[in-house]
C-alpha cells in the first residue's frame, strides 16, 4: 500500500478544519487571558499540556465546571468519533499540566480521569449545568472522558 497524504481516517478533521480550529482556539485564548472566560454560556479556561509526540507546549480552551476545593471538571468531548488531542496530551504528560483561569497566571494541576460512580456523579452535575453537552454525548458512540483538575 502506498503512502497517500491526502487520505485521513474517517471521523478525523481535514487540514482546513484543523487550521480553523487553531485560529479559533488562539482567539479564545487571547480573550481568556484578557479576563473574558465565557463561550456559549459556559465558563472556559486554558488547558496547558505538552504534545505527546512532539513535546511542544499546547494550549487549549476548554469548558470547565466547578468541583469545589480548587478542582475543576473538564469533558473530553471534541465533537467527533475520538477524544480531542488535548486529552491524549494530558494523559501522556499529566505532570506538566496547568490551567489558566480568565485573567490569571497558569496554575499547575493534577489531572484525574474519573470512572464508575465517581464519573457518573460528576457527569450528572455537568449535564444539569449544560444540557447541550448531554445532548452531544447521547449522539456519540463513545463515552466522553471526564477529568478532574486539582490545583497542585
PDB file of N, CA, C and O in Angstrom, residues 61-99:
ATOM      1  N   UNK A  61      -8.414  25.983  24.788  1.00  0.00           N
ATOM      2  CA  UNK A  61      -9.533  26.494  25.580  1.00  0.00           C
ATOM      3  C   UNK A  61     -10.529  25.352  25.801  1.00  0.00           C
ATOM      4  O   UNK A  61     -10.867  24.623  24.866  1.00  0.00           O
ATOM      5  N   UNK A  62     -10.950  25.182  27.046  1.00  0.00           N
ATOM      6  CA  UNK A  62     -11.825  24.067  27.410  1.00  0.00           C
ATOM      7  C   UNK A  62     -12.883  24.565  28.389  1.00  0.00           C
ATOM      8  O   UNK A  62     -12.565  25.303  29.329  1.00  0.00           O
ATOM      9  N   UNK A  63     -14.131  24.145  28.177  1.00  0.00           N
ATOM     10  CA  UNK A  63     -15.199  24.465  29.136  1.00  0.00           C
ATOM     11  C   UNK A  63     -14.913  23.725  30.435  1.00  0.00           C
ATOM     12  O   UNK A  63     -14.428  22.592  30.423  1.00  0.00           O
ATOM     13  N   UNK A  64     -15.220  24.381  31.561  1.00  0.00           N
ATOM     14  CA  UNK A  64     -14.980  23.749  32.850  1.00  0.00           C
ATOM     15  C   UNK A  64     -16.181  23.924  33.771  1.00  0.00           C
ATOM     16  O   UNK A  64     -17.010  24.820  33.581  1.00  0.00           O
ATOM     17  N   UNK A  65     -16.234  23.035  34.759  1.00  0.00           N
ATOM     18  CA  UNK A  65     -17.314  23.019  35.738  1.00  0.00           C
ATOM     19  C   UNK A  65     -16.691  22.906  37.121  1.00  0.00           C
ATOM     20  O   UNK A  65     -15.769  22.112  37.324  1.00  0.00           O
ATOM     21  N   UNK A  66     -17.204  23.700  38.059  1.00  0.00           N
ATOM     22  CA  UNK A  66     -16.657  23.724  39.413  1.00  0.00           C
ATOM     23  C   UNK A  66     -16.857  22.376  40.098  1.00  0.00           C
ATOM     24  O   UNK A  66     -17.928  21.770  40.008  1.00  0.00           O
ATOM     25  N   UNK A  67     -15.812  21.918  40.781  1.00  0.00           N
ATOM     26  CA  UNK A  67     -15.894  20.689  41.562  1.00  0.00           C
ATOM     27  C   UNK A  67     -15.446  20.939  42.994  1.00  0.00           C
ATOM     28  O   UNK A  67     -15.076  20.017  43.710  1.00  0.00           O
ATOM     29  N   UNK A  68     -15.456  22.215  43.413  1.00  0.00           N
ATOM     30  CA  UNK A  68     -15.103  22.576  44.783  1.00  0.00           C
ATOM     31  C   UNK A  68     -13.640  22.342  45.103  1.00  0.00           C
ATOM     32  O   UNK A  68     -12.916  21.655  44.387  1.00  0.00           O
ATOM     33  N   UNK A  69     -13.185  22.926  46.222  1.00  0.00           N
ATOM     34  CA  UNK A  69     -11.830  22.712  46.732  1.00  0.00           C
ATOM     35  C   UNK A  69     -10.743  22.855  45.671  1.00  0.00           C
ATOM     36  O   UNK A  69      -9.900  21.972  45.498  1.00  0.00           O
ATOM     37  N   UNK A  70     -10.744  23.946  44.949  1.00  0.00           N
ATOM     38  CA  UNK A  70      -9.723  24.196  43.915  1.00  0.00           C
ATOM     39  C   UNK A  70      -9.670  23.122  42.843  1.00  0.00           C
ATOM     40  O   UNK A  70      -8.606  22.819  42.303  1.00  0.00           O
ATOM     41  N   UNK A  71     -10.805  22.514  42.539  1.00  0.00           N
ATOM     42  CA  UNK A  71     -10.857  21.488  41.495  1.00  0.00           C
ATOM     43  C   UNK A  71     -11.874  21.894  40.433  1.00  0.00           C
ATOM     44  O   UNK A  71     -12.885  22.529  40.729  1.00  0.00           O
ATOM     45  N   UNK A  72     -11.568  21.516  39.208  1.00  0.00           N
ATOM     46  CA  UNK A  72     -12.462  21.779  38.085  1.00  0.00           C
ATOM     47  C   UNK A  72     -12.631  20.503  37.286  1.00  0.00           C
ATOM     48  O   UNK A  72     -11.719  19.678  37.216  1.00  0.00           O
ATOM     49  N   UNK A  73     -13.790  20.367  36.671  1.00  0.00           N
ATOM     50  CA  UNK A  73     -14.078  19.226  35.809  1.00  0.00           C
ATOM     51  C   UNK A  73     -14.055  19.689  34.367  1.00  0.00           C
ATOM     52  O   UNK A  73     -14.581  20.753  34.046  1.00  0.00           O
ATOM     53  N   UNK A  74     -13.452  18.890  33.490  1.00  0.00           N
ATOM     54  CA  UNK A  74     -13.480  19.143  32.055  1.00  0.00           C
ATOM     55  C   UNK A  74     -13.920  17.860  31.361  1.00  0.00           C
ATOM     56  O   UNK A  74     -13.712  16.758  31.868  1.00  0.00           O
ATOM     57  N   UNK A  75     -14.545  18.033  30.210  1.00  0.00           N
ATOM     58  CA  UNK A  75     -15.077  16.906  29.441  1.00  0.00           C
ATOM     59  C   UNK A  75     -14.346  16.831  28.110  1.00  0.00           C
ATOM     60  O   UNK A  75     -14.270  17.819  27.383  1.00  0.00           O
ATOM     61  N   UNK A  76     -13.821  15.653  27.785  1.00  0.00           N
ATOM     62  CA  UNK A  76     -13.110  15.448  26.520  1.00  0.00           C
ATOM     63  C   UNK A  76     -14.114  15.028  25.459  1.00  0.00           C
ATOM     64  O   UNK A  76     -14.184  13.880  25.063  1.00  0.00           O
ATOM     65  N   UNK A  77     -14.905  16.008  25.013  1.00  0.00           N
ATOM     66  CA  UNK A  77     -15.949  15.691  24.033  1.00  0.00           C
ATOM     67  C   UNK A  77     -15.400  15.762  22.617  1.00  0.00           C
ATOM     68  O   UNK A  77     -15.482  14.795  21.878  1.00  0.00           O
ATOM     69  N   UNK A  78     -14.854  16.881  22.233  1.00  0.00           N
ATOM     70  CA  UNK A  78     -14.253  17.011  20.916  1.00  0.00           C
ATOM     71  C   UNK A  78     -15.227  16.964  19.757  1.00  0.00           C
ATOM     72  O   UNK A  78     -14.838  17.201  18.627  1.00  0.00           O
ATOM     73  N   UNK A  79     -16.476  16.608  19.984  1.00  0.00           N
ATOM     74  CA  UNK A  79     -17.475  16.632  18.927  1.00  0.00           C
ATOM     75  C   UNK A  79     -17.285  15.610  17.824  1.00  0.00           C
ATOM     76  O   UNK A  79     -17.952  15.676  16.809  1.00  0.00           O
ATOM     77  N   UNK A  80     -16.396  14.667  17.988  1.00  0.00           N
ATOM     78  CA  UNK A  80     -16.162  13.688  16.937  1.00  0.00           C
ATOM     79  C   UNK A  80     -16.145  12.273  17.468  1.00  0.00           C
ATOM     80  O   UNK A  80     -16.577  11.996  18.576  1.00  0.00           O
ATOM     81  N   UNK A  81     -15.617  11.376  16.652  1.00  0.00           N
ATOM     82  CA  UNK A  81     -15.611   9.968  16.999  1.00  0.00           C
ATOM     83  C   UNK A  81     -14.426   9.580  17.880  1.00  0.00           C
ATOM     84  O   UNK A  81     -14.312   8.440  18.301  1.00  0.00           O
ATOM     85  N   UNK A  82     -13.541  10.537  18.137  1.00  0.00           N
ATOM     86  CA  UNK A  82     -12.399  10.254  19.006  1.00  0.00           C
ATOM     87  C   UNK A  82     -12.188  11.410  19.974  1.00  0.00           C
ATOM     88  O   UNK A  82     -12.679  12.507  19.756  1.00  0.00           O
ATOM     89  N   UNK A  83     -11.441  11.122  21.041  1.00  0.00           N
ATOM     90  CA  UNK A  83     -11.153  12.159  22.024  1.00  0.00           C
ATOM     91  C   UNK A  83     -10.318  13.262  21.389  1.00  0.00           C
ATOM     92  O   UNK A  83      -9.532  13.004  20.473  1.00  0.00           O
ATOM     93  N   UNK A  84     -10.453  14.486  21.883  1.00  0.00           N
ATOM     94  CA  UNK A  84      -9.636  15.579  21.349  1.00  0.00           C
ATOM     95  C   UNK A  84      -8.156  15.351  21.667  1.00  0.00           C
ATOM     96  O   UNK A  84      -7.807  14.646  22.625  1.00  0.00           O
ATOM     97  N   UNK A  85      -7.291  15.967  20.879  1.00  0.00           N
ATOM     98  CA  UNK A  85      -5.844  15.810  21.076  1.00  0.00           C
ATOM     99  C   UNK A  85      -5.406  16.206  22.480  1.00  0.00           C
ATOM    100  O   UNK A  85      -4.513  15.582  23.050  1.00  0.00           O
ATOM    101  N   UNK A  86      -6.021  17.244  23.054  1.00  0.00           N
ATOM    102  CA  UNK A  86      -5.587  17.692  24.370  1.00  0.00           C
ATOM    103  C   UNK A  86      -5.722  16.582  25.402  1.00  0.00           C
ATOM    104  O   UNK A  86      -4.934  16.515  26.356  1.00  0.00           O
ATOM    105  N   UNK A  87      -6.700  15.702  25.241  1.00  0.00           N
ATOM    106  CA  UNK A  87      -6.895  14.610  26.207  1.00  0.00           C
ATOM    107  C   UNK A  87      -5.704  13.650  26.173  1.00  0.00           C
ATOM    108  O   UNK A  87      -5.160  13.281  27.228  1.00  0.00           O
ATOM    109  N   UNK A  88      -5.286  13.237  24.975  1.00  0.00           N
ATOM    110  CA  UNK A  88      -4.134  12.333  24.857  1.00  0.00           C
ATOM    111  C   UNK A  88      -2.866  13.004  25.392  1.00  0.00           C
ATOM    112  O   UNK A  88      -2.053  12.364  26.069  1.00  0.00           O
ATOM    113  N   UNK A  89      -2.699  14.289  25.108  1.00  0.00           N
ATOM    114  CA  UNK A  89      -1.525  15.014  25.606  1.00  0.00           C
ATOM    115  C   UNK A  89      -1.539  15.085  27.133  1.00  0.00           C
ATOM    116  O   UNK A  89      -0.515  14.866  27.778  1.00  0.00           O
ATOM    117  N   UNK A  90      -2.689  15.373  27.707  1.00  0.00           N
ATOM    118  CA  UNK A  90      -2.831  15.466  29.159  1.00  0.00           C
ATOM    119  C   UNK A  90      -2.523  14.133  29.830  1.00  0.00           C
ATOM    120  O   UNK A  90      -1.806  14.078  30.829  1.00  0.00           O
ATOM    121  N   UNK A  91      -3.040  13.043  29.277  1.00  0.00           N
ATOM    122  CA  UNK A  91      -2.822  11.725  29.868  1.00  0.00           C
ATOM    123  C   UNK A  91      -1.374  11.259  29.685  1.00  0.00           C
ATOM    124  O   UNK A  91      -0.842  10.544  30.524  1.00  0.00           O
ATOM    125  N   UNK A  92      -0.719  11.680  28.586  1.00  0.00           N
ATOM    126  CA  UNK A  92       0.670  11.281  28.337  1.00  0.00           C
ATOM    127  C   UNK A  92       1.649  12.012  29.262  1.00  0.00           C
ATOM    128  O   UNK A  92       2.682  11.457  29.644  1.00  0.00           O
ATOM    129  N   UNK A  93       1.328  13.270  29.600  1.00  0.00           N
ATOM    130  CA  UNK A  93       2.229  14.090  30.423  1.00  0.00           C
ATOM    131  C   UNK A  93       1.441  14.798  31.526  1.00  0.00           C
ATOM    132  O   UNK A  93       1.400  16.034  31.572  1.00  0.00           O
ATOM    133  N   UNK A  94       0.818  14.048  32.441  1.00  0.00           N
ATOM    134  CA  UNK A  94      -0.019  14.691  33.468  1.00  0.00           C
ATOM    135  C   UNK A  94       0.772  15.605  34.403  1.00  0.00           C
ATOM    136  O   UNK A  94       0.219  16.578  34.929  1.00  0.00           O
ATOM    137  N   UNK A  95       2.056  15.337  34.576  1.00  0.00           N
ATOM    138  CA  UNK A  95       2.891  16.126  35.473  1.00  0.00           C
ATOM    139  C   UNK A  95       3.231  17.510  34.920  1.00  0.00           C
ATOM    140  O   UNK A  95       3.742  18.365  35.636  1.00  0.00           O
ATOM    141  N   UNK A  96       2.922  17.742  33.639  1.00  0.00           N
ATOM    142  CA  UNK A  96       3.240  19.030  33.014  1.00  0.00           C
ATOM    143  C   UNK A  96       1.998  19.875  32.747  1.00  0.00           C
ATOM    144  O   UNK A  96       2.067  20.877  32.051  1.00  0.00           O
ATOM    145  N   UNK A  97       0.862  19.473  33.296  1.00  0.00           N
ATOM    146  CA  UNK A  97      -0.400  20.164  33.038  1.00  0.00           C
ATOM    147  C   UNK A  97      -0.568  21.386  33.944  1.00  0.00           C
ATOM    148  O   UNK A  97      -0.172  21.374  35.112  1.00  0.00           O
ATOM    149  N   UNK A  98      -1.172  22.413  33.364  1.00  0.00           N
ATOM    150  CA  UNK A  98      -1.559  23.589  34.144  1.00  0.00           C
ATOM    151  C   UNK A  98      -2.789  24.205  33.496  1.00  0.00           C
ATOM    152  O   UNK A  98      -3.139  23.867  32.362  1.00  0.00           O
ATOM    153  N   UNK A  99      -3.450  25.083  34.242  1.00  0.00           N
ATOM    154  CA  UNK A  99      -4.621  25.782  33.709  1.00  0.00           C
ATOM    155  C   UNK A  99      -4.452  27.278  33.929  1.00  0.00           C
ATOM    156  O   UNK A  99      -3.745  27.714  34.832  1.00  0.00           O
TER     157      UNK A  99
END
